[in-house]
């Protein structure tokens, strides 16, 4: 995996931890870190220290879109990786999206930072202003959004933003960021929530009286902060969630980084002979319906002639039969002399296996069905022969009737069952 750590105006060593810790827990064998150097040509000391704490040894002084390209395609010194992680400016984000359709996977589009605060009269204008400023100071292209239910409250927040920003050292970035930020007043909380889901913010702070119930209705956000004492700063550093999150509306389709982001899933399957026989009808039907005969043939060839099974017993299949009532798997105690189809209809106890099902098997029922078929011009597979009407009635109910759903009308005289 490759990790991009912004290091221009604010070297984010916390992002090293957010990416380095889960990648180490996941056991990624190769971990490459790229970060831009400062004007003096050196990498921020805190970034290097955080990398060492996470056991990352391959650190390269390169930033911007060129760092993404280096990790995607490899250079003489930087190895290519399978997946690239980390936030960045719009150039870095665009570069990640470009290489993701060519050679590598990415965690998500994670561009300029953004925060949205949903507030009502129970919120503190001081707290809300501080939350807006904590994102505005990230960079000139960051965005802070306030959604509230009262215009006077919005005015109080804006006044507090102006007061607090005058005391902060990164005023240049804050001023540019606030030029693209907005405060919007809604008459209806439902409309406010709908707008938030449409915007799909990277960080969503809910400073409202019924914050938890509103949070349950949120569909699209990178990370949600509930209540007046859950500042976005806690998620950035210490509350335990990951701060690498989707931006620019991508929270509608992407999730934030977690341990799973550094792992892959693959499925495994092993079928026994009996297991494949049990699935053969479904596989063949579906393959033939899709016109993929080779798929069906791969199953037919395996089930058309079986080798000896446990105990030295063996049997052969004359044809692939997919009965329309019930099919059971073959048992290892199959009779040596059995030469018929594997399908078990259970009518007339048609069961070739010594497994306790056939209490009184009829050795002539196949011949009987063949003769009835010829006389009545009815396909053999549409004939049902029972050892007494009670067995026929019982099996019909068991196969076709669902308890609690179906009703049965019995007309006298009939059987008590």
mmCIF file of C-alpha atoms in Angstrom, residues 277-281 321-330 342-346:
data_model
loop_
_atom_site.group_PDB
_atom_site.id
_atom_site.type_symbol
_atom_site.label_atom_id
_atom_site.label_comp_id
_atom_site.label_asym_id
_atom_site.label_seq_id
_atom_site.Cartn_x
_atom_site.Cartn_y
_atom_site.Cartn_z
ATOM 1 C CA UNK A 277 -24.904 -33.954 -7.089
ATOM 2 C CA UNK A 278 -27.252 -32.026 -4.834
ATOM 3 C CA UNK A 279 -26.533 -28.765 -6.701
ATOM 4 C CA UNK A 280 -26.249 -30.242 -10.198
ATOM 5 C CA UNK A 281 -29.846 -29.604 -11.214
ATOM 6 C CA UNK A 321 -32.642 -36.351 -13.776
ATOM 7 C CA UNK A 322 -33.929 -33.270 -11.989
ATOM 8 C CA UNK A 323 -37.184 -34.414 -10.352
ATOM 9 C CA UNK A 324 -39.846 -31.799 -9.832
ATOM 10 C CA UNK A 325 -40.738 -32.938 -6.317
ATOM 11 C CA UNK A 326 -37.733 -33.869 -4.219
ATOM 12 C CA UNK A 327 -34.112 -34.885 -4.779
ATOM 13 C CA UNK A 328 -31.869 -36.400 -2.132
ATOM 14 C CA UNK A 329 -28.102 -36.859 -2.197
ATOM 15 C CA UNK A 330 -26.704 -40.349 -2.884
ATOM 16 C CA UNK A 342 -30.363 -40.738 -9.278
ATOM 17 C CA UNK A 343 -33.554 -38.716 -8.765
ATOM 18 C CA UNK A 344 -35.676 -39.904 -5.848
ATOM 19 C CA UNK A 345 -39.362 -39.084 -6.275
ATOM 20 C CA UNK A 346 -40.547 -40.839 -3.104
#
